[in-house]
Structures are given as structure tokens and as C-alpha cells.
Amino acid sequence: MEPPGFAGREVRVFVPSRFDPQVPTPALFLFDGQNVFEGPPGQDQGWFVHEAIEGMDPRWNVAPLVVAIPSGTSWAEREDELTPWPTEGRGGRADAFLDWVAHAVVPRTRERFLLPEGALGAVVGGASWGGLLALHAHFAFPHLFGGALALSPSCWVGNFAIFESLRHRERPPFSRIYMDCGGREAEGRMLPPAEALAGELRARGYSRSQLWWRPDPGADHNERAWRRRLPRALRFMFRRGPRPGRP
């Protein structure tokens, strides 16, 4: 697929083994799709999201499809695509990239697979810049994405612009958010703003069943940490019904 103004890329889809084409199945749209399965050869960068989904208990969880959207191959391309606001003159083109996701990737997925109607049919997720964009996408397209899975979101982008952005957007009518961050990320500088953002969401009325803020004090900013936290994050996001408590 070729997003206008960005490099073309191959979008991959994982179909869980319990998938039934006659039953509506939600989809998880993940940024940095090149890392969400095994990752690049010879590097310990895979999230192994497919294994986490196959390990979900069907009594309590719905196993989603995974639509893996890879980022650009260079650091500058990735920053352009995944940051909604510029930082020191770099990046800030994510709204154009997100428009392609919303108006090309999501519709094509719905053409190919039977998804639940509206926001119930899709969750958007990512880590770092991708986690930031997942939060932004959920509030910018609440009719498309019923939830955001934000691992280690880079809340500092654009001088912490995500705070003011979410304050000026209505809370989505259907919303489930998972957020986490490691205490050793960026020498401890990433966790406090992520925790503050989770606090602002709680102040807007998010309950424990709608928002899980999950600090991980000893964790660094890397795929290994995200891979370790991912299974429980998925169980929270795709649980059947409003079960209280944590997965």
C-alpha cells in the first residue's frame, strides 16, 4: 500500500487460529508493524503479538485480527509518520499518515474481514511514538477506534502537546485505554508525564474497567519490555464484557 506523501509499504495481517469468518471479529491496528511479530532477523526486537493472541483464553477474551502497519525505514521517516506535532523542527506529519490509515487501511480491512460495526470493531496500538499516535488516533477518530493500546507513549513530543490536544477533544463514546511505561525509560523522564496523562483521563471519569495505567518501575524502553507486558495488555483490551479488575 502507498500512503500519499510517504513511502509505500506492505501491511501484514495476522488471522488467529480460532477465527471464524462468519463471526464478527475485532481488529488491532498496530504501528511499527515491522516489529510486532518476530522482528527483524537476528535482532531481539519482536513483540510476538501472534503468540500472545494465541495464548488468550477464549472463555474471557476475544482473539483479534492484527493489522501490522510498518513504519518508514529511516529514523526521520518514522518520526514524520508517528508524531502528530513537530519537535525542534522534526516530524509532525502523523495526521496525514493517520488519515491514510483511517480512510484506506481500515476500510480495506473491513472489506476483507467481518468486523463489528463502528468503534467496537477496531483498536489502535503502538509503542513509544506509536503509543503516542495510538492515543491521538483514538480521540481523533472515535467512530473508528474504540480503544488505544499505548505502550510507553512519548508524551514529551511537541512540548507535551498531547495534554492540550486531549483536553480539547470530547471523550469517545466507547473508550478503553491501556497505558504503561517503564521507570528506567529515558533515565526516568518518560514515566512521570505518562502517569500525569493517565491521571487526567481518570479525572474525566474513566473507571478501572475503562483505563488501565500500568507503571513498570524496573523496565527500559525496548521491545523486550513491551513483549513482556503485551499479553496482559491484550487481555485487558479484548476481554469479553465489562469484567472488573485486572487480567
JSON list of C-alpha atoms in Angstrom, two decimals:
[
{"chain": "A", "resi": 1, "resn": "MET", "atom": "CA", "xyz": [0.00, 0.00, 0.00]},
{"chain": "A", "resi": 2, "resn": "GLU", "atom": "CA", "xyz": [1.14, 3.56, -0.68]},
{"chain": "A", "resi": 3, "resn": "PRO", "atom": "CA", "xyz": [0.18, 6.32, 1.76]},
{"chain": "A", "resi": 4, "resn": "PRO", "atom": "CA", "xyz": [0.13, 9.68, -0.07]},
{"chain": "A", "resi": 5, "resn": "GLY", "atom": "CA", "xyz": [3.30, 11.61, 0.66]},
{"chain": "A", "resi": 6, "resn": "PHE", "atom": "CA", "xyz": [5.04, 8.65, 2.31]},
{"chain": "A", "resi": 7, "resn": "ALA", "atom": "CA", "xyz": [6.93, 5.58, 1.13]},
{"chain": "A", "resi": 8, "resn": "GLY", "atom": "CA", "xyz": [4.96, 2.52, 0.08]},
{"chain": "A", "resi": 9, "resn": "ARG", "atom": "CA", "xyz": [4.89, -0.48, 2.40]},
{"chain": "A", "resi": 10, "resn": "GLU", "atom": "CA", "xyz": [3.44, -3.95, 2.87]},
{"chain": "A", "resi": 11, "resn": "VAL", "atom": "CA", "xyz": [0.70, -4.15, 5.51]},
{"chain": "A", "resi": 12, "resn": "ARG", "atom": "CA", "xyz": [0.55, -7.60, 7.09]},
{"chain": "A", "resi": 13, "resn": "VAL", "atom": "CA", "xyz": [-2.49, -9.24, 8.70]},
{"chain": "A", "resi": 14, "resn": "PHE", "atom": "CA", "xyz": [-2.42, -11.99, 11.32]},
{"chain": "A", "resi": 15, "resn": "VAL", "atom": "CA", "xyz": [-5.51, -14.19, 11.50]},
{"chain": "A", "resi": 16, "resn": "PRO", "atom": "CA", "xyz": [-5.87, -16.11, 14.79]},
{"chain": "A", "resi": 17, "resn": "SER", "atom": "CA", "xyz": [-6.41, -19.86, 14.65]},
{"chain": "A", "resi": 18, "resn": "ARG", "atom": "CA", "xyz": [-9.86, -19.55, 16.25]},
{"chain": "A", "resi": 19, "resn": "PHE", "atom": "CA", "xyz": [-11.01, -17.09, 13.60]},
{"chain": "A", "resi": 20, "resn": "ASP", "atom": "CA", "xyz": [-14.47, -17.78, 12.17]},
{"chain": "A", "resi": 21, "resn": "PRO", "atom": "CA", "xyz": [-15.24, -15.74, 9.02]},
{"chain": "A", "resi": 22, "resn": "GLN", "atom": "CA", "xyz": [-18.94, -15.80, 9.89]},
{"chain": "A", "resi": 23, "resn": "VAL", "atom": "CA", "xyz": [-18.44, -14.23, 13.33]},
{"chain": "A", "resi": 24, "resn": "PRO", "atom": "CA", "xyz": [-17.60, -10.51, 13.66]},
{"chain": "A", "resi": 25, "resn": "THR", "atom": "CA", "xyz": [-14.02, -10.23, 14.95]},
{"chain": "A", "resi": 26, "resn": "PRO", "atom": "CA", "xyz": [-12.32, -7.01, 16.12]},
{"chain": "A", "resi": 27, "resn": "ALA", "atom": "CA", "xyz": [-9.04, -5.87, 14.62]},
{"chain": "A", "resi": 28, "resn": "LEU", "atom": "CA", "xyz": [-5.97, -4.47, 16.34]},
{"chain": "A", "resi": 29, "resn": "PHE", "atom": "CA", "xyz": [-4.16, -1.93, 14.13]},
{"chain": "A", "resi": 30, "resn": "LEU", "atom": "CA", "xyz": [-0.54, -1.66, 15.25]},
{"chain": "A", "resi": 31, "resn": "PHE", "atom": "CA", "xyz": [2.04, 0.95, 14.29]},
{"chain": "A", "resi": 32, "resn": "ASP", "atom": "CA", "xyz": [5.69, -0.12, 13.83]},
{"chain": "A", "resi": 33, "resn": "GLY", "atom": "CA", "xyz": [4.33, -3.28, 12.27]},
{"chain": "A", "resi": 34, "resn": "GLN", "atom": "CA", "xyz": [7.81, -4.46, 11.32]},
{"chain": "A", "resi": 35, "resn": "ASN", "atom": "CA", "xyz": [8.42, -5.30, 14.99]},
{"chain": "A", "resi": 36, "resn": "VAL", "atom": "CA", "xyz": [5.12, -6.72, 16.22]},
{"chain": "A", "resi": 37, "resn": "PHE", "atom": "CA", "xyz": [5.67, -10.32, 15.10]},
{"chain": "A", "resi": 38, "resn": "GLU", "atom": "CA", "xyz": [9.19, -11.80, 15.07]},
{"chain": "A", "resi": 39, "resn": "GLY", "atom": "CA", "xyz": [11.00, -8.55, 14.37]},
{"chain": "A", "resi": 40, "resn": "PRO", "atom": "CA", "xyz": [14.00, -8.12, 12.02]},
{"chain": "A", "resi": 41, "resn": "PRO", "atom": "CA", "xyz": [16.12, -11.28, 11.53]},
{"chain": "A", "resi": 42, "resn": "GLY", "atom": "CA", "xyz": [18.91, -11.65, 14.06]},
{"chain": "A", "resi": 43, "resn": "GLN", "atom": "CA", "xyz": [17.56, -8.96, 16.39]},
{"chain": "A", "resi": 44, "resn": "ASP", "atom": "CA", "xyz": [15.71, -9.38, 19.68]},
{"chain": "A", "resi": 45, "resn": "GLN", "atom": "CA", "xyz": [13.00, -6.91, 18.68]},
{"chain": "A", "resi": 46, "resn": "GLY", "atom": "CA", "xyz": [9.86, -8.94, 18.09]},
{"chain": "A", "resi": 47, "resn": "TRP", "atom": "CA", "xyz": [6.74, -8.44, 20.20]},
{"chain": "A", "resi": 48, "resn": "PHE", "atom": "CA", "xyz": [5.42, -11.89, 19.20]},
{"chain": "A", "resi": 49, "resn": "VAL", "atom": "CA", "xyz": [1.90, -10.49, 19.30]},
{"chain": "A", "resi": 50, "resn": "HIS", "atom": "CA", "xyz": [0.65, -13.55, 17.42]},
{"chain": "A", "resi": 51, "resn": "GLU", "atom": "CA", "xyz": [1.82, -15.85, 20.22]},
{"chain": "A", "resi": 52, "resn": "ALA", "atom": "CA", "xyz": [0.24, -13.61, 22.85]},
{"chain": "A", "resi": 53, "resn": "ILE", "atom": "CA", "xyz": [-3.08, -13.73, 20.99]},
{"chain": "A", "resi": 54, "resn": "GLU", "atom": "CA", "xyz": [-2.97, -17.50, 20.52]},
{"chain": "A", "resi": 55, "resn": "GLY", "atom": "CA", "xyz": [-2.44, -17.80, 24.28]},
{"chain": "A", "resi": 56, "resn": "MET", "atom": "CA", "xyz": [-5.59, -15.86, 25.19]},
{"chain": "A", "resi": 57, "resn": "ASP", "atom": "CA", "xyz": [-8.33, -17.81, 26.99]},
{"chain": "A", "resi": 58, "resn": "PRO", "atom": "CA", "xyz": [-11.44, -17.89, 24.75]},
{"chain": "A", "resi": 59, "resn": "ARG", "atom": "CA", "xyz": [-13.67, -18.01, 27.82]},
{"chain": "A", "resi": 60, "resn": "TRP", "atom": "CA", "xyz": [-12.65, -14.49, 28.78]},
{"chain": "A", "resi": 61, "resn": "ASN", "atom": "CA", "xyz": [-11.11, -12.91, 25.69]},
{"chain": "A", "resi": 62, "resn": "VAL", "atom": "CA", "xyz": [-11.83, -12.32, 22.02]},
{"chain": "A", "resi": 63, "resn": "ALA", "atom": "CA", "xyz": [-8.79, -13.08, 19.85]},
{"chain": "A", "resi": 64, "resn": "PRO", "atom": "CA", "xyz": [-8.42, -10.12, 17.46]},
{"chain": "A", "resi": 65, "resn": "LEU", "atom": "CA", "xyz": [-7.04, -9.89, 13.98]},
{"chain": "A", "resi": 66, "resn": "VAL", "atom": "CA", "xyz": [-3.77, -7.95, 13.85]},
{"chain": "A", "resi": 67, "resn": "VAL", "atom": "CA", "xyz": [-3.15, -5.41, 11.11]},
{"chain": "A", "resi": 68, "resn": "ALA", "atom": "CA", "xyz": [0.56, -4.58, 11.25]},
{"chain": "A", "resi": 69, "resn": "ILE", "atom": "CA", "xyz": [1.39, -1.20, 9.69]},
{"chain": "A", "resi": 70, "resn": "PRO", "atom": "CA", "xyz": [5.17, -0.85, 9.29]},
{"chain": "A", "resi": 71, "resn": "SER", "atom": "CA", "xyz": [6.89, 2.47, 9.71]},
{"chain": "A", "resi": 72, "resn": "GLY", "atom": "CA", "xyz": [9.31, 4.11, 7.30]},
{"chain": "A", "resi": 73, "resn": "THR", "atom": "CA", "xyz": [12.78, 2.62, 7.08]},
{"chain": "A", "resi": 74, "resn": "SER", "atom": "CA", "xyz": [14.70, 5.66, 8.35]},
{"chain": "A", "resi": 75, "resn": "TRP", "atom": "CA", "xyz": [14.52, 7.37, 11.73]},
{"chain": "A", "resi": 76, "resn": "ALA", "atom": "CA", "xyz": [13.37, 10.62, 10.08]},
{"chain": "A", "resi": 77, "resn": "GLU", "atom": "CA", "xyz": [10.60, 8.84, 8.13]},
{"chain": "A", "resi": 78, "resn": "ARG", "atom": "CA", "xyz": [9.35, 7.13, 11.27]},
{"chain": "A", "resi": 79, "resn": "GLU", "atom": "CA", "xyz": [9.34, 10.40, 13.20]},
{"chain": "A", "resi": 80, "resn": "ASP", "atom": "CA", "xyz": [7.40, 12.09, 10.38]},
{"chain": "A", "resi": 81, "resn": "GLU", "atom": "CA", "xyz": [4.78, 9.34, 10.31]},
{"chain": "A", "resi": 82, "resn": "LEU", "atom": "CA", "xyz": [4.23, 8.76, 14.02]},
{"chain": "A", "resi": 83, "resn": "THR", "atom": "CA", "xyz": [4.45, 12.19, 15.66]},
{"chain": "A", "resi": 84, "resn": "PRO", "atom": "CA", "xyz": [1.38, 14.47, 15.36]},
{"chain": "A", "resi": 85, "resn": "TRP", "atom": "CA", "xyz": [3.38, 17.56, 16.38]},
{"chain": "A", "resi": 86, "resn": "PRO", "atom": "CA", "xyz": [6.89, 18.67, 15.43]},
{"chain": "A", "resi": 87, "resn": "THR", "atom": "CA", "xyz": [9.71, 18.71, 17.95]},
{"chain": "A", "resi": 88, "resn": "GLU", "atom": "CA", "xyz": [12.54, 21.16, 17.28]},
{"chain": "A", "resi": 89, "resn": "GLY", "atom": "CA", "xyz": [11.57, 21.25, 13.61]},
{"chain": "A", "resi": 90, "resn": "ARG", "atom": "CA", "xyz": [11.46, 17.47, 13.16]},
{"chain": "A", "resi": 91, "resn": "GLY", "atom": "CA", "xyz": [8.47, 15.23, 12.47]},
{"chain": "A", "resi": 92, "resn": "GLY", "atom": "CA", "xyz": [4.88, 16.27, 12.92]},
{"chain": "A", "resi": 93, "resn": "ARG", "atom": "CA", "xyz": [3.20, 14.73, 9.85]},
{"chain": "A", "resi": 94, "resn": "ALA", "atom": "CA", "xyz": [1.31, 11.97, 11.62]},
{"chain": "A", "resi": 95, "resn": "ASP", "atom": "CA", "xyz": [-2.13, 13.43, 10.91]},
{"chain": "A", "resi": 96, "resn": "ALA", "atom": "CA", "xyz": [-1.58, 12.88, 7.18]},
{"chain": "A", "resi": 97, "resn": "PHE", "atom": "CA", "xyz": [-0.34, 9.34, 7.84]},
{"chain": "A", "resi": 98, "resn": "LEU", "atom": "CA", "xyz": [-3.27, 8.67, 10.16]},
{"chain": "A", "resi": 99, "resn": "ASP", "atom": "CA", "xyz": [-5.69, 9.93, 7.53]},
{"chain": "A", "resi": 100, "resn": "TRP", "atom": "CA", "xyz": [-4.39, 7.20, 5.21]},
{"chain": "A", "resi": 101, "resn": "VAL", "atom": "CA", "xyz": [-4.84, 4.59, 7.94]},
{"chain": "A", "resi": 102, "resn": "ALA", "atom": "CA", "xyz": [-8.39, 5.75, 8.64]},
{"chain": "A", "resi": 103, "resn": "HIS", "atom": "CA", "xyz": [-9.52, 6.09, 5.03]},
{"chain": "A", "resi": 104, "resn": "ALA", "atom": "CA", "xyz": [-7.55, 3.32, 3.30]},
{"chain": "A", "resi": 105, "resn": "VAL", "atom": "CA", "xyz": [-6.24, 0.67, 5.70]},
{"chain": "A", "resi": 106, "resn": "VAL", "atom": "CA", "xyz": [-9.33, 0.41, 7.92]},
{"chain": "A", "resi": 107, "resn": "PRO", "atom": "CA", "xyz": [-11.83, 0.29, 5.01]},
{"chain": "A", "resi": 108, "resn": "ARG", "atom": "CA", "xyz": [-9.77, -2.33, 3.17]},
{"chain": "A", "resi": 109, "resn": "THR", "atom": "CA", "xyz": [-9.66, -4.43, 6.34]},
{"chain": "A", "resi": 110, "resn": "ARG", "atom": "CA", "xyz": [-13.43, -4.18, 6.64]},
{"chain": "A", "resi": 111, "resn": "GLU", "atom": "CA", "xyz": [-13.83, -5.23, 3.01]},
{"chain": "A", "resi": 112, "resn": "ARG", "atom": "CA", "xyz": [-11.76, -8.35, 3.61]},
{"chain": "A", "resi": 113, "resn": "PHE", "atom": "CA", "xyz": [-12.95, -9.34, 7.09]},
{"chain": "A", "resi": 114, "resn": "LEU", "atom": "CA", "xyz": [-16.19, -9.18, 9.06]},
{"chain": "A", "resi": 115, "resn": "LEU", "atom": "CA", "xyz": [-15.57, -6.70, 11.87]},
{"chain": "A", "resi": 116, "resn": "PRO", "atom": "CA", "xyz": [-18.09, -5.47, 14.46]},
{"chain": "A", "resi": 117, "resn": "GLU", "atom": "CA", "xyz": [-19.77, -2.24, 13.43]},
{"chain": "A", "resi": 118, "resn": "GLY", "atom": "CA", "xyz": [-18.25, 1.14, 14.26]},
{"chain": "A", "resi": 119, "resn": "ALA", "atom": "CA", "xyz": [-15.75, 1.68, 17.05]},
{"chain": "A", "resi": 120, "resn": "LEU", "atom": "CA", "xyz": [-16.40, -1.77, 18.51]},
{"chain": "A", "resi": 121, "resn": "GLY", "atom": "CA", "xyz": [-14.58, -3.23, 15.53]},
{"chain": "A", "resi": 122, "resn": "ALA", "atom": "CA", "xyz": [-11.13, -1.74, 15.98]},
{"chain": "A", "resi": 123, "resn": "VAL", "atom": "CA", "xyz": [-8.44, -0.87, 18.50]},
{"chain": "A", "resi": 124, "resn": "VAL", "atom": "CA", "xyz": [-5.28, 1.06, 17.63]},
{"chain": "A", "resi": 125, "resn": "GLY", "atom": "CA", "xyz": [-1.94, 0.48, 19.32]},
{"chain": "A", "resi": 126, "resn": "GLY", "atom": "CA", "xyz": [1.77, 1.08, 19.36]},
{"chain": "A", "resi": 127, "resn": "ALA", "atom": "CA", "xyz": [4.81, 1.80, 21.49]},
{"chain": "A", "resi": 128, "resn": "SER", "atom": "CA", "xyz": [6.89, 4.93, 22.01]},
{"chain": "A", "resi": 129, "resn": "TRP", "atom": "CA", "xyz": [5.93, 7.31, 19.17]},
{"chain": "A", "resi": 130, "resn": "GLY", "atom": "CA", "xyz": [3.44, 4.64, 18.10]},
{"chain": "A", "resi": 131, "resn": "GLY", "atom": "CA", "xyz": [1.89, 4.65, 21.57]},
{"chain": "A", "resi": 132, "resn": "LEU", "atom": "CA", "xyz": [1.50, 8.40, 21.41]},
{"chain": "A", "resi": 133, "resn": "LEU", "atom": "CA", "xyz": [-0.13, 8.16, 17.98]},
{"chain": "A", "resi": 134, "resn": "ALA", "atom": "CA", "xyz": [-2.48, 5.43, 19.22]},
{"chain": "A", "resi": 135, "resn": "LEU", "atom": "CA", "xyz": [-3.86, 7.77, 21.89]},
{"chain": "A", "resi": 136, "resn": "HIS", "atom": "CA", "xyz": [-4.12, 10.60, 19.38]},
{"chain": "A", "resi": 137, "resn": "ALA", "atom": "CA", "xyz": [-5.87, 8.34, 16.84]},
{"chain": "A", "resi": 138, "resn": "HIS", "atom": "CA", "xyz": [-8.43, 7.08, 19.35]},
{"chain": "A", "resi": 139, "resn": "PHE", "atom": "CA", "xyz": [-9.55, 10.61, 20.20]},
{"chain": "A", "resi": 140, "resn": "ALA", "atom": "CA", "xyz": [-9.24, 11.93, 16.63]},
{"chain": "A", "resi": 141, "resn": "PHE", "atom": "CA", "xyz": [-11.26, 9.05, 15.11]},
{"chain": "A", "resi": 142, "resn": "PRO", "atom": "CA", "xyz": [-13.54, 7.85, 17.93]},
{"chain": "A", "resi": 143, "resn": "HIS", "atom": "CA", "xyz": [-16.02, 6.41, 15.43]},
{"chain": "A", "resi": 144, "resn": "LEU", "atom": "CA", "xyz": [-13.29, 4.13, 14.01]},
{"chain": "A", "resi": 145, "resn": "PHE", "atom": "CA", "xyz": [-11.18, 3.14, 17.01]},
{"chain": "A", "resi": 146, "resn": "GLY", "atom": "CA", "xyz": [-12.90, 2.10, 20.22]},
{"chain": "A", "resi": 147, "resn": "GLY", "atom": "CA", "xyz": [-9.70, 1.88, 22.20]},
{"chain": "A", "resi": 148, "resn": "ALA", "atom": "CA", "xyz": [-5.99, 2.63, 22.39]},
{"chain": "A", "resi": 149, "resn": "LEU", "atom": "CA", "xyz": [-3.16, 0.37, 23.47]},
{"chain": "A", "resi": 150, "resn": "ALA", "atom": "CA", "xyz": [-0.32, 2.76, 24.32]},
{"chain": "A", "resi": 151, "resn": "LEU", "atom": "CA", "xyz": [2.92, 1.21, 25.50]},
{"chain": "A", "resi": 152, "resn": "SER", "atom": "CA", "xyz": [5.49, 3.74, 26.70]},
{"chain": "A", "resi": 153, "resn": "PRO", "atom": "CA", "xyz": [3.84, 6.68, 24.90]},
{"chain": "A", "resi": 154, "resn": "SER", "atom": "CA", "xyz": [6.24, 9.52, 24.05]},
{"chain": "A", "resi": 155, "resn": "CYS", "atom": "CA", "xyz": [4.20, 12.20, 25.81]},
{"chain": "A", "resi": 156, "resn": "TRP", "atom": "CA", "xyz": [7.06, 14.71, 25.50]},
{"chain": "A", "resi": 157, "resn": "VAL", "atom": "CA", "xyz": [6.61, 15.17, 21.73]},
{"chain": "A", "resi": 158, "resn": "GLY", "atom": "CA", "xyz": [5.80, 18.73, 20.66]},
{"chain": "A", "resi": 159, "resn": "ASN", "atom": "CA", "xyz": [6.45, 20.08, 24.16]},
{"chain": "A", "resi": 160, "resn": "PHE", "atom": "CA", "xyz": [3.87, 17.67, 25.66]},
{"chain": "A", "resi": 161, "resn": "ALA", "atom": "CA", "xyz": [1.22, 18.68, 23.11]},
{"chain": "A", "resi": 162, "resn": "ILE", "atom": "CA", "xyz": [-0.83, 15.53, 23.75]},
{"chain": "A", "resi": 163, "resn": "PHE", "atom": "CA", "xyz": [-2.09, 17.02, 27.02]},
{"chain": "A", "resi": 164, "resn": "GLU", "atom": "CA", "xyz": [-3.63, 20.11, 25.44]},
{"chain": "A", "resi": 165, "resn": "SER", "atom": "CA", "xyz": [-4.86, 18.11, 22.46]},
{"chain": "A", "resi": 166, "resn": "LEU", "atom": "CA", "xyz": [-6.86, 15.65, 24.56]},
{"chain": "A", "resi": 167, "resn": "ARG", "atom": "CA", "xyz": [-8.25, 18.42, 26.76]},
{"chain": "A", "resi": 168, "resn": "HIS", "atom": "CA", "xyz": [-9.86, 19.95, 23.68]},
{"chain": "A", "resi": 169, "resn": "ARG", "atom": "CA", "xyz": [-11.38, 16.70, 22.41]},
{"chain": "A", "resi": 170, "resn": "GLU", "atom": "CA", "xyz": [-14.54, 15.07, 23.65]},
{"chain": "A", "resi": 171, "resn": "ARG", "atom": "CA", "xyz": [-14.20, 11.75, 25.37]},
{"chain": "A", "resi": 172, "resn": "PRO", "atom": "CA", "xyz": [-15.04, 8.99, 22.85]},
{"chain": "A", "resi": 173, "resn": "PRO", "atom": "CA", "xyz": [-18.49, 7.45, 23.46]},
{"chain": "A", "resi": 174, "resn": "PHE", "atom": "CA", "xyz": [-16.89, 4.00, 23.63]},
{"chain": "A", "resi": 175, "resn": "SER", "atom": "CA", "xyz": [-13.40, 4.05, 25.05]},
{"chain": "A", "resi": 176, "resn": "ARG", "atom": "CA", "xyz": [-10.99, 1.55, 26.57]},
{"chain": "A", "resi": 177, "resn": "ILE", "atom": "CA", "xyz": [-7.38, 2.59, 27.12]},
{"chain": "A", "resi": 178, "resn": "TYR", "atom": "CA", "xyz": [-4.30, 0.69, 28.22]},
{"chain": "A", "resi": 179, "resn": "MET", "atom": "CA", "xyz": [-1.20, 2.75, 29.09]},
{"chain": "A", "resi": 180, "resn": "ASP", "atom": "CA", "xyz": [2.12, 1.70, 30.56]},
{"chain": "A", "resi": 181, "resn": "CYS", "atom": "CA", "xyz": [5.67, 2.99, 30.95]},
{"chain": "A", "resi": 182, "resn": "GLY", "atom": "CA", "xyz": [8.94, 1.79, 32.41]},
{"chain": "A", "resi": 183, "resn": "GLY", "atom": "CA", "xyz": [10.66, 3.60, 35.24]},
{"chain": "A", "resi": 184, "resn": "ARG", "atom": "CA", "xyz": [14.08, 3.42, 33.55]},
{"chain": "A", "resi": 185, "resn": "GLU", "atom": "CA", "xyz": [12.98, 4.83, 30.20]},
{"chain": "A", "resi": 186, "resn": "ALA", "atom": "CA", "xyz": [14.94, 7.95, 29.21]},
{"chain": "A", "resi": 187, "resn": "GLU", "atom": "CA", "xyz": [16.64, 7.82, 32.63]},
{"chain": "A", "resi": 188, "resn": "GLY", "atom": "CA", "xyz": [13.28, 8.01, 34.35]},
{"chain": "A", "resi": 189, "resn": "ARG", "atom": "CA", "xyz": [11.95, 11.01, 32.42]},
{"chain": "A", "resi": 190, "resn": "MET", "atom": "CA", "xyz": [9.18, 9.23, 30.48]},
{"chain": "A", "resi": 191, "resn": "LEU", "atom": "CA", "xyz": [7.15, 7.75, 33.31]},
{"chain": "A", "resi": 192, "resn": "PRO", "atom": "CA", "xyz": [6.05, 10.96, 35.13]},
{"chain": "A", "resi": 193, "resn": "PRO", "atom": "CA", "xyz": [4.31, 12.59, 32.12]},
{"chain": "A", "resi": 194, "resn": "ALA", "atom": "CA", "xyz": [2.66, 9.30, 31.14]},
{"chain": "A", "resi": 195, "resn": "GLU", "atom": "CA", "xyz": [1.38, 8.92, 34.69]},
{"chain": "A", "resi": 196, "resn": "ALA", "atom": "CA", "xyz": [0.15, 12.52, 34.64]},
{"chain": "A", "resi": 197, "resn": "LEU", "atom": "CA", "xyz": [-1.74, 11.89, 31.40]},
{"chain": "A", "resi": 198, "resn": "ALA", "atom": "CA", "xyz": [-3.37, 8.80, 32.88]},
{"chain": "A", "resi": 199, "resn": "GLY", "atom": "CA", "xyz": [-4.38, 10.94, 35.85]},
{"chain": "A", "resi": 200, "resn": "GLU", "atom": "CA", "xyz": [-6.03, 13.49, 33.58]},
{"chain": "A", "resi": 201, "resn": "LEU", "atom": "CA", "xyz": [-8.00, 10.71, 31.89]},
{"chain": "A", "resi": 202, "resn": "ARG", "atom": "CA", "xyz": [-9.15, 9.38, 35.26]},
{"chain": "A", "resi": 203, "resn": "ALA", "atom": "CA", "xyz": [-10.29, 12.89, 36.17]},
{"chain": "A", "resi": 204, "resn": "ARG", "atom": "CA", "xyz": [-12.53, 12.78, 33.09]},
{"chain": "A", "resi": 205, "resn": "GLY", "atom": "CA", "xyz": [-14.39, 9.83, 34.53]},
{"chain": "A", "resi": 206, "resn": "TYR", "atom": "CA", "xyz": [-12.52, 6.78, 33.27]},
{"chain": "A", "resi": 207, "resn": "SER", "atom": "CA", "xyz": [-13.18, 3.79, 35.51]},
{"chain": "A", "resi": 208, "resn": "ARG", "atom": "CA", "xyz": [-10.80, 0.91, 36.26]},
{"chain": "A", "resi": 209, "resn": "SER", "atom": "CA", "xyz": [-12.53, -1.19, 33.63]},
{"chain": "A", "resi": 210, "resn": "GLN", "atom": "CA", "xyz": [-12.04, 1.55, 31.01]},
{"chain": "A", "resi": 211, "resn": "LEU", "atom": "CA", "xyz": [-8.46, 2.64, 31.77]},
{"chain": "A", "resi": 212, "resn": "TRP", "atom": "CA", "xyz": [-5.52, 0.61, 32.97]},
{"chain": "A", "resi": 213, "resn": "TRP", "atom": "CA", "xyz": [-2.43, 2.64, 33.83]},
{"chain": "A", "resi": 214, "resn": "ARG", "atom": "CA", "xyz": [0.40, 0.15, 34.45]},
{"chain": "A", "resi": 215, "resn": "PRO", "atom": "CA", "xyz": [3.77, 1.55, 35.56]},
{"chain": "A", "resi": 216, "resn": "ASP", "atom": "CA", "xyz": [6.71, -0.85, 35.31]},
{"chain": "A", "resi": 217, "resn": "PRO", "atom": "CA", "xyz": [9.40, 0.64, 37.59]},
{"chain": "A", "resi": 218, "resn": "GLY", "atom": "CA", "xyz": [12.35, -1.52, 36.51]},
{"chain": "A", "resi": 219, "resn": "ALA", "atom": "CA", "xyz": [11.73, -1.55, 32.76]},
{"chain": "A", "resi": 220, "resn": "ASP", "atom": "CA", "xyz": [13.70, 0.08, 29.96]},
{"chain": "A", "resi": 221, "resn": "HIS", "atom": "CA", "xyz": [12.46, 1.48, 26.64]},
{"chain": "A", "resi": 222, "resn": "ASN", "atom": "CA", "xyz": [12.75, -1.52, 24.34]},
{"chain": "A", "resi": 223, "resn": "GLU", "atom": "CA", "xyz": [10.87, -4.28, 22.54]},
{"chain": "A", "resi": 224, "resn": "ARG", "atom": "CA", "xyz": [11.77, -6.83, 25.19]},
{"chain": "A", "resi": 225, "resn": "ALA", "atom": "CA", "xyz": [9.86, -4.87, 27.84]},
{"chain": "A", "resi": 226, "resn": "TRP", "atom": "CA", "xyz": [6.89, -4.34, 25.55]},
{"chain": "A", "resi": 227, "resn": "ARG", "atom": "CA", "xyz": [6.82, -8.03, 24.63]},
{"chain": "A", "resi": 228, "resn": "ARG", "atom": "CA", "xyz": [6.70, -8.96, 28.31]},
{"chain": "A", "resi": 229, "resn": "ARG", "atom": "CA", "xyz": [3.82, -6.58, 29.10]},
{"chain": "A", "resi": 230, "resn": "LEU", "atom": "CA", "xyz": [1.83, -7.21, 25.92]},
{"chain": "A", "resi": 231, "resn": "PRO", "atom": "CA", "xyz": [-0.11, -10.39, 26.88]},
{"chain": "A", "resi": 232, "resn": "ARG", "atom": "CA", "xyz": [-1.86, -8.80, 29.86]},
{"chain": "A", "resi": 233, "resn": "ALA", "atom": "CA", "xyz": [-2.45, -5.60, 27.88]},
{"chain": "A", "resi": 234, "resn": "LEU", "atom": "CA", "xyz": [-4.24, -7.62, 25.20]},
{"chain": "A", "resi": 235, "resn": "ARG", "atom": "CA", "xyz": [-6.32, -9.47, 27.76]},
{"chain": "A", "resi": 236, "resn": "PHE", "atom": "CA", "xyz": [-7.46, -6.14, 29.18]},
{"chain": "A", "resi": 237, "resn": "MET", "atom": "CA", "xyz": [-8.29, -4.63, 25.80]},
{"chain": "A", "resi": 238, "resn": "PHE", "atom": "CA", "xyz": [-10.10, -7.64, 24.35]},
{"chain": "A", "resi": 239, "resn": "ARG", "atom": "CA", "xyz": [-11.86, -9.12, 27.35]},
{"chain": "A", "resi": 240, "resn": "ARG", "atom": "CA", "xyz": [-15.45, -10.24, 26.96]},
{"chain": "A", "resi": 241, "resn": "GLY", "atom": "CA", "xyz": [-17.82, -7.82, 28.68]},
{"chain": "A", "resi": 242, "resn": "PRO", "atom": "CA", "xyz": [-17.05, -5.31, 31.44]},
{"chain": "A", "resi": 243, "resn": "ARG", "atom": "CA", "xyz": [-15.25, -7.75, 33.76]},
{"chain": "A", "resi": 244, "resn": "PRO", "atom": "CA", "xyz": [-13.89, -5.83, 36.76]},
{"chain": "A", "resi": 245, "resn": "GLY", "atom": "CA", "xyz": [-10.31, -5.98, 37.95]},
{"chain": "A", "resi": 246, "resn": "ARG", "atom": "CA", "xyz": [-7.12, -6.68, 36.07]},
{"chain": "A", "resi": 247, "resn": "PRO", "atom": "CA", "xyz": [-6.28, -9.59, 33.74]}
]
